[in-house]
Amino acid sequence: MIRLQNIHKSYITGTNKLHVLKGIDLHIKEGELVSIMGSSGSGKSTLLNILGLLDNHDEGVYTLNQEEIKAMSETKAAKLRNNLLGFVFQSFNLISFKNAMENVALPLYYQKVARKKRNKTALEYLDKMGLKDWAEHMPNELSGGQKQRVAIARSIITQPKIILADEPTGALDSATSVEVMNLLKEINQSGITVIIVTHENDIAHMTDRIINLKDGRIESIIENNKINSKETIRVPQE
Amino acid sequence: MFDLDKWQEITAALKKNKLRTILTGLGVMFGILILVTLLGIGRGFQNNIQSSLGNFATNSTVFWVEKTTKAYKGLPRNRSYQFTNDDLEVLKRSIPELQDIAPDINGWSGNATNNTFREDKKGNFRIKGTSPEMNNVNPVEVTAGRFINQNDLKEFRKVITIGPRVQELMFEKDEDPIGQYLKVNGIYFRIIGTIKPLSRNMGMRDDVLQMPFTTLQQLYNQGDKFRVFLATAKVGESVADLEDKIFEILARRHSIHPDDRQAIGNFNIAKMFNKIFGLFNSIGFLFWVIGFGVLLTGIIGVSNIMHVVVKERTKELGIKRAIGARPREVVGQIINEAVFLTTFAGFWGLVLGVLIVEGIGKMTEGDPNPQILNPYVDINVAFIALGVLVLFGVLAGLLPAQRAIRIKPVDALRYE
Ligand SMILES: Nc1ncnc2c1ncn2[C@@H]1O[C@H](COP(=O)(O)OP(=O)(O)O)[C@@H](O)[C@H]1O
Ligand SMILES: [Mg+2]
């Protein structure tokens, strides 16, 4: 599903050049539930944004769904993001002047789905999230957990192949975090590849595979069963 | 075309910053309003001048008697003289470029006391001696009956045509004045026609009484003399050349020194017309410039607000791009907003402008001596202005929209 070979990324701020990703090699198979871990500033979001076509890499080969991602038009990228990918953000990123249902339905708007039909679909997805009664509520009337569930519904309404979640539980209390993680696990069980960026150990431990980033390089990759059998080489301590 | 989502996007975005939206909208609205009002008033000015010039012949000249300023042929300077009816015949015969020549004789108006009577009605009217030629130079419209003809002149008939004000004051509404008599300065005249002035030049007003100029000469014991006449050149002939020829012949006939131009008063009306038309054009141009300037201010306001709005919504646009909005949709949304704002505000400016111009029209309607006559908004011009505004609305939206899609989605998402 996702294959990265020697991916580099630098940011240029003024005269400084910050080398953030220093040669990432990674293979994520279809249907995996993966977490990317690392301390703050280690390049997790940068990596996820490149995977999500929100940013471009400087060097290396990125193959997404058997297609090499090179410099492409923004129109093409938007289409891929819409059909293939779903995003969940730490800060939810709901549109403030649209109610929950309209927020969930928005990706279908860009697929030219008729209003009635996409609102109906949005209601179904909200129902799955246990939020049917909140469909008409505006984002500022929802709790953090509710907002994130709306965002998750929005990310899966187009039935994408991959969900990219950047610290999805970062703004939530631990009980809600577990709820959200269970939702993401459920989504994964339906066959969708899920990639979660986190710096929380217990969140990472709920995934099949942990990719540890340090200083722009993959320090270690740990399989879930090895985590549990304590054959771990090293798990970063926060 | 109409799409509830687009609509919601537009209104939500503009509502988010109500005050700024309203101020910008007002800017555009006043731009259109001022443009429309100025053009309407400009048209009113133009109508007024045009109606006072009316159908007055533009290639005309006026002559009047003055005193001689040079001694000539044994005659002293400072001598008075008058034109004669024979002068007219000679001028007509000897100048082929001459189209029409007509004495302009004013009757005694009775020093602001009543000079005209009929039964129990009376009035003080403007008496003018006229001729069929005069009606080519300073024309009136005959609304009933006929105008004065050559036979009336030859036979010194006591016949008159009357202006609308005379008819109004001397007759009841349902009375037919044709064939009726008016007592003017003690003499009875038969009314042969009712007329309406087509210009307000040379003392032509609605309260005019016209009689054959020969009749007027006889009644006032002026013999065959008169002091003022109008002349027109044939189409394509120079009025200045005509003036030279007329002066030459008149000077010879009245023993005036050939260099004594001051002895015969002369005014080239054609020149004045040209000046007035020039003035029209510059006033019209000025109005356009002012109106357009104001409009431009409004447009700059719109592009300014779009710039700010796009900047403030960078993050929102980033979210939309992350979930699949294509550049076309992002740009389209921003342009929709700009066009909506300019069209909506511009439309109300147009409506208000038309109402104001109509109000001015109503206010000046009854004025007998208006500065502005029938101002109106040329609807084509109004729509062109609105079209220009919408076009600039698109441009105003385009620049910030381009900026919105030039930055990477990740940067847009990070923007706070
Ligand atoms: N747009 C950018 N411009 C400049 N520097 C950036 C930009 N985005 C991220 N960085 C820097 O790159 C490094 C990695 O950032 P990020 O990938 O967000 O880290 P993480 O998500 O692991 O905390 C940080 O030092 C950050 O300051
Ligand atoms: Mg991060």
XYZ file of C-alpha atoms in Angstrom, chain B:
416
model
C -25.960 26.921 -10.936
C -27.663 27.789 -7.690
C -26.334 25.549 -4.996
C -27.316 25.695 -1.346
C -23.801 24.750 -0.262
C -22.198 27.512 -2.261
C -24.769 29.878 -0.884
C -24.052 28.782 2.656
C -20.324 29.168 2.080
C -20.797 32.694 0.790
C -23.104 33.930 3.507
C -21.186 32.238 6.301
C -17.927 33.793 5.166
C -19.383 37.256 4.778
C -21.310 37.042 8.042
C -18.192 36.129 9.941
C -17.042 39.701 9.537
C -20.281 41.597 9.437
C -18.905 45.072 9.981
C -16.221 44.788 7.350
C -18.642 43.233 4.886
C -21.154 46.007 5.452
C -18.555 48.739 5.090
C -17.201 47.237 1.904
C -20.685 46.723 0.535
C -21.492 50.344 1.325
C -18.355 51.415 -0.529
C -19.465 49.611 -3.649
C -23.034 50.745 -3.223
C -22.080 54.408 -2.954
C -19.742 54.013 -5.903
C -22.574 52.874 -8.132
C -24.994 55.307 -6.545
C -22.760 58.301 -7.169
C -21.938 57.200 -10.697
C -25.595 56.710 -11.560
C -26.671 59.948 -9.911
C -23.947 61.988 -11.581
C -24.733 60.566 -14.985
C -28.448 61.157 -14.434
C -27.900 64.772 -13.370
C -25.442 65.283 -16.216
C -28.133 64.099 -18.567
C -30.533 66.532 -16.935
C -28.151 69.451 -17.492
C -27.721 68.416 -21.055
C -31.458 68.084 -21.591
C -31.976 71.537 -20.133
C -29.433 73.233 -22.367
C -30.606 71.264 -25.352
C -34.197 72.234 -24.755
C -33.325 75.905 -24.350
C -31.380 75.746 -27.599
C -34.205 73.674 -28.916
C -34.491 73.507 -32.659
C -32.821 76.862 -33.013
C -30.790 76.849 -36.209
C -27.187 76.216 -35.196
C -25.607 77.795 -38.270
C -27.086 81.183 -37.558
C -25.975 84.715 -36.837
C -27.703 87.739 -35.371
C -27.272 91.392 -36.462
C -28.437 94.538 -34.707
C -28.018 98.265 -35.224
C -25.429 100.240 -33.292
C -24.126 103.778 -33.745
C -21.395 104.518 -36.280
C -17.926 105.052 -34.830
C -16.325 106.625 -37.934
C -17.296 109.612 -40.051
C -17.896 108.591 -43.651
C -19.049 110.254 -46.876
C -19.617 113.567 -45.127
C -21.722 111.952 -42.402
C -20.636 112.362 -38.783
C -19.700 109.579 -36.441
C -22.071 108.513 -33.658
C -24.908 108.470 -36.146
C -27.946 106.202 -35.719
C -29.626 104.305 -38.528
C -32.062 101.381 -38.878
C -32.356 98.392 -41.170
C -35.144 98.460 -43.770
C -37.308 95.840 -45.399
C -35.505 96.624 -48.679
C -32.224 95.540 -47.039
C -33.758 92.092 -46.681
C -34.613 91.879 -50.367
C -31.175 93.075 -51.456
C -29.357 90.672 -49.129
C -31.493 87.762 -50.286
C -30.830 88.608 -53.927
C -27.085 89.164 -53.675
C -25.858 86.469 -51.260
C -26.373 82.939 -52.582
C -25.083 81.347 -49.346
C -27.903 82.991 -47.386
C -30.574 80.480 -46.412
C -33.041 82.507 -44.342
C -33.164 86.063 -43.108
C -35.778 87.278 -40.657
C -36.275 90.532 -38.695
C -36.801 90.044 -34.984
C -39.133 92.774 -33.788
C -40.510 92.951 -30.278
C -43.787 94.708 -29.632
C -44.498 97.022 -26.753
C -45.187 94.827 -23.764
C -47.080 97.497 -21.879
C -44.471 97.984 -19.154
C -45.608 95.000 -17.154
C -49.226 96.075 -17.228
C -51.779 94.063 -19.082
C -51.611 94.480 -22.842
C -54.081 91.827 -23.944
C -57.791 91.560 -23.236
C -60.679 89.274 -24.061
C -64.048 89.569 -22.372
C -63.222 89.538 -18.651
C -59.777 88.023 -19.157
C -56.530 89.935 -19.405
C -52.841 89.276 -19.493
C -49.412 90.730 -20.159
C -47.757 88.872 -23.011
C -44.633 89.050 -25.098
C -45.440 90.426 -28.554
C -43.183 89.424 -31.414
C -43.206 90.254 -35.102
C -42.416 87.181 -37.117
C -42.296 85.672 -40.587
C -42.235 82.216 -42.182
C -38.434 82.602 -42.422
C -38.226 83.257 -38.701
C -39.902 79.932 -38.175
C -36.962 78.272 -39.909
C -34.435 80.005 -37.679
C -36.118 80.013 -34.291
C -38.924 77.555 -34.825
C -42.184 76.920 -33.048
C -44.458 73.933 -33.344
C -47.927 74.726 -34.649
C -50.283 72.796 -32.377
C -53.509 73.919 -34.088
C -54.485 76.142 -37.044
C -51.593 77.532 -39.108
C -48.504 79.714 -38.873
C -48.164 83.234 -40.313
C -47.599 83.172 -44.106
C -46.316 85.535 -46.831
C -49.816 86.826 -47.622
C -50.304 87.847 -43.993
C -47.067 89.841 -44.305
C -47.927 91.395 -47.677
C -51.433 92.460 -46.642
C -50.518 93.576 -43.107
C -53.182 91.246 -41.734
C -54.167 91.552 -38.095
C -53.649 87.879 -37.302
C -51.741 86.230 -34.453
C -50.515 82.906 -33.216
C -50.500 82.349 -29.459
C -48.298 80.370 -27.114
C -49.636 77.831 -24.615
C -49.532 80.240 -21.677
C -51.662 82.759 -23.587
C -54.221 80.100 -24.421
C -54.273 78.979 -20.807
C -54.917 82.473 -19.452
C -57.251 83.836 -22.127
C -59.401 80.798 -22.840
C -61.284 78.179 -20.911
C -59.999 74.647 -21.185
C -62.740 73.511 -23.539
C -62.628 76.633 -25.751
C -61.119 76.551 -29.238
C -59.074 79.736 -29.682
C -58.751 79.451 -33.485
C -60.831 82.168 -35.166
C -61.374 84.000 -31.883
C -60.207 87.569 -31.329
C -57.824 89.117 -28.818
C -57.523 92.835 -28.154
C -53.803 93.554 -28.140
C -52.720 97.110 -27.303
C -56.193 98.260 -28.273
C -56.433 96.499 -31.625
C -58.353 93.306 -32.358
C -56.372 90.385 -33.781
C -57.771 87.143 -35.109
C -56.093 84.003 -33.808
C -54.994 81.781 -36.692
C -52.932 79.237 -34.789
C -51.717 77.974 -31.468
C -48.015 77.261 -31.138
C -45.441 75.815 -28.781
C -41.887 77.252 -28.716
C -39.198 74.765 -29.636
C -36.445 76.846 -28.073
C -36.114 79.478 -25.398
C -33.809 81.731 -27.422
C -34.319 85.332 -28.530
C -37.094 85.936 -26.031
C -39.132 82.934 -27.121
C -41.360 81.855 -24.263
C -44.677 80.104 -23.675
C -46.379 83.495 -23.235
C -45.610 84.679 -26.764
C -47.979 86.393 -29.194
C -46.684 86.346 -32.772
C -47.983 88.607 -35.540
C -46.664 89.405 -39.069
C -43.688 91.705 -38.584
C -45.089 94.057 -41.261
C -48.304 94.412 -39.250
C -46.238 95.161 -36.149
C -44.201 97.815 -38.049
C -47.380 99.486 -39.248
C -49.201 99.454 -35.909
C -46.249 100.924 -34.073
C -45.521 103.425 -36.814
C -42.157 101.962 -37.580
C -42.652 102.140 -41.347
C -40.381 99.578 -42.986
C -37.713 99.800 -40.306
C -36.371 97.309 -37.797
C -33.325 96.956 -35.524
C -32.515 93.240 -35.238
C -32.482 90.349 -37.668
C -31.389 86.728 -37.744
C -29.790 84.992 -40.697
C -28.732 81.422 -41.409
C -26.154 80.101 -43.834
C -26.982 77.320 -46.254
C -25.820 73.860 -45.215
C -22.057 73.589 -45.473
C -21.495 77.361 -45.820
C -19.394 79.280 -43.323
C -21.349 81.569 -41.028
C -18.287 83.853 -40.677
C -18.113 84.354 -44.470
C -21.841 85.059 -44.552
C -21.374 87.688 -41.839
C -18.649 89.413 -43.897
C -20.874 89.580 -46.962
C -23.884 90.842 -45.028
C -21.728 93.519 -43.361
C -20.301 94.665 -46.672
C -23.724 95.149 -48.293
C -25.324 96.764 -45.249
C -22.361 99.119 -44.806
C -22.705 100.274 -48.402
C -26.467 100.724 -48.176
C -26.298 102.710 -44.911
C -23.165 104.736 -45.743
C -21.103 103.093 -43.032
C -17.310 103.171 -43.260
C -16.118 99.767 -44.627
C -13.852 99.360 -41.554
C -16.480 100.393 -39.020
C -17.448 96.873 -37.853
C -18.764 98.281 -34.580
C -21.501 100.174 -36.367
C -23.340 96.922 -36.991
C -23.719 94.615 -34.012
C -23.168 90.981 -34.841
C -23.022 87.759 -32.904
C -22.073 84.408 -34.376
C -24.553 81.998 -32.793
C -22.917 79.041 -34.491
C -19.757 79.720 -32.478
C -21.700 79.856 -29.253
C -23.357 76.553 -30.049
C -19.996 74.962 -30.590
C -18.796 76.273 -27.258
C -21.848 74.934 -25.478
C -21.501 71.533 -27.054
C -17.853 71.518 -26.039
C -18.924 72.316 -22.486
C -21.408 69.446 -22.564
C -18.729 67.040 -23.475
C -16.354 68.207 -20.804
C -19.050 68.129 -18.110
C -20.089 64.667 -19.215
C -16.489 63.555 -19.207
C -15.870 65.012 -15.767
C -18.911 63.191 -14.382
C -17.669 59.936 -15.823
C -14.242 60.469 -14.311
C -15.630 61.257 -10.855
C -18.123 58.411 -10.976
C -15.526 55.968 -12.128
C -13.101 57.092 -9.451
C -15.668 56.475 -6.760
C -16.461 53.101 -8.286
C -12.810 52.204 -8.326
C -12.571 53.019 -4.630
C -15.368 50.553 -4.005
C -13.630 47.885 -6.018
C -10.381 48.400 -4.167
C -12.411 47.999 -0.992
C -13.784 44.679 -2.210
C -10.405 43.355 -3.193
C -9.105 44.445 0.175
C -11.785 42.588 2.075
C -11.289 39.506 -0.063
C -7.619 39.640 0.730
C -8.318 39.765 4.445
C -11.072 37.168 4.270
C -8.864 34.710 2.436
C -6.075 35.254 4.887
C -8.365 34.682 7.832
C -9.735 31.544 6.283
C -6.421 30.048 5.266
C -6.879 27.229 7.755
C -10.430 26.490 6.682
C -9.329 26.356 3.056
C -6.507 24.038 4.137
C -9.009 21.675 5.780
C -11.113 21.666 2.654
C -8.113 20.928 0.499
C -7.126 18.059 2.821
C -10.526 16.451 2.343
C -10.529 16.913 -1.392
C -11.333 20.477 -2.510
C -9.631 21.092 -5.839
C -8.012 24.435 -6.685
C -10.917 25.198 -8.973
C -13.332 24.807 -6.095
C -11.273 26.913 -3.715
C -10.875 29.717 -6.254
C -14.501 29.420 -7.283
C -15.665 29.818 -3.721
C -13.656 32.979 -3.148
C -14.747 34.486 -6.436
C -18.344 33.644 -5.690
C -18.089 35.663 -2.533
C -16.524 38.642 -4.252
C -19.058 38.590 -7.058
C -21.928 38.188 -4.670
C -20.768 41.105 -2.554
C -20.207 43.455 -5.488
C -23.379 42.473 -7.298
C -25.576 42.674 -4.244
C -24.181 46.022 -3.125
C -23.985 47.360 -6.665
C -27.574 46.421 -7.351
C -28.811 48.418 -4.371
C -26.609 51.325 -5.365
C -28.220 51.191 -8.775
C -31.726 51.118 -7.360
C -31.032 53.981 -4.941
C -29.314 56.008 -7.666
C -32.275 55.610 -9.996
C -34.648 56.633 -7.183
C -32.580 59.723 -6.387
C -32.396 60.781 -10.017
C -36.134 60.262 -10.331
C -36.673 62.292 -7.173
C -34.629 65.153 -8.623
C -36.691 64.862 -11.800
C -39.927 65.136 -9.783
C -38.626 68.109 -7.810
C -37.652 70.063 -10.916
C -40.718 69.073 -12.912
C -42.859 72.122 -12.184
C -39.961 74.607 -12.343
C -40.542 76.999 -15.293
C -36.842 77.859 -15.450
C -35.079 74.640 -14.441
C -31.359 74.008 -14.241
C -31.983 70.298 -14.701
C -34.594 68.952 -17.071
C -35.849 65.361 -17.183
C -32.770 63.768 -15.644
C -32.791 60.050 -16.242
C -30.509 57.088 -15.900
C -29.582 55.430 -19.129
C -30.307 51.834 -18.161
C -27.642 50.567 -20.521
C -25.027 52.715 -18.855
C -26.234 51.526 -15.462
C -25.904 47.900 -16.433
C -22.526 48.459 -18.024
C -21.399 50.005 -14.753
C -22.756 47.029 -12.849
C -21.091 44.658 -15.292
C -17.761 46.427 -14.864
C -18.214 46.149 -11.140
C -18.866 42.420 -11.240
C -15.910 41.954 -13.549
C -13.721 43.770 -11.070
C -15.333 41.697 -8.340
C -14.015 38.608 -10.096
C -10.575 40.150 -10.399
C -10.743 41.272 -6.783
C -11.392 37.684 -5.749
C -8.905 36.159 -8.140
C -5.735 37.543 -6.621
C -6.311 36.347 -3.052
C -7.698 33.074 -4.402
C -4.497 32.460 -6.316
C -2.571 33.106 -3.142
C -4.803 30.686 -1.241
C -3.963 27.779 -3.518
C -0.312 28.641 -3.998
C 0.602 27.735 -0.449
C 0.870 24.035 0.374
C -2.095 22.461 2.178
C 0.143 21.637 5.121
C 1.065 25.281 5.570
C -2.569 26.273 5.280
C -3.508 23.741 7.964
C -0.816 24.991 10.288
C -1.956 28.605 9.882
C -3.660 30.108 12.919
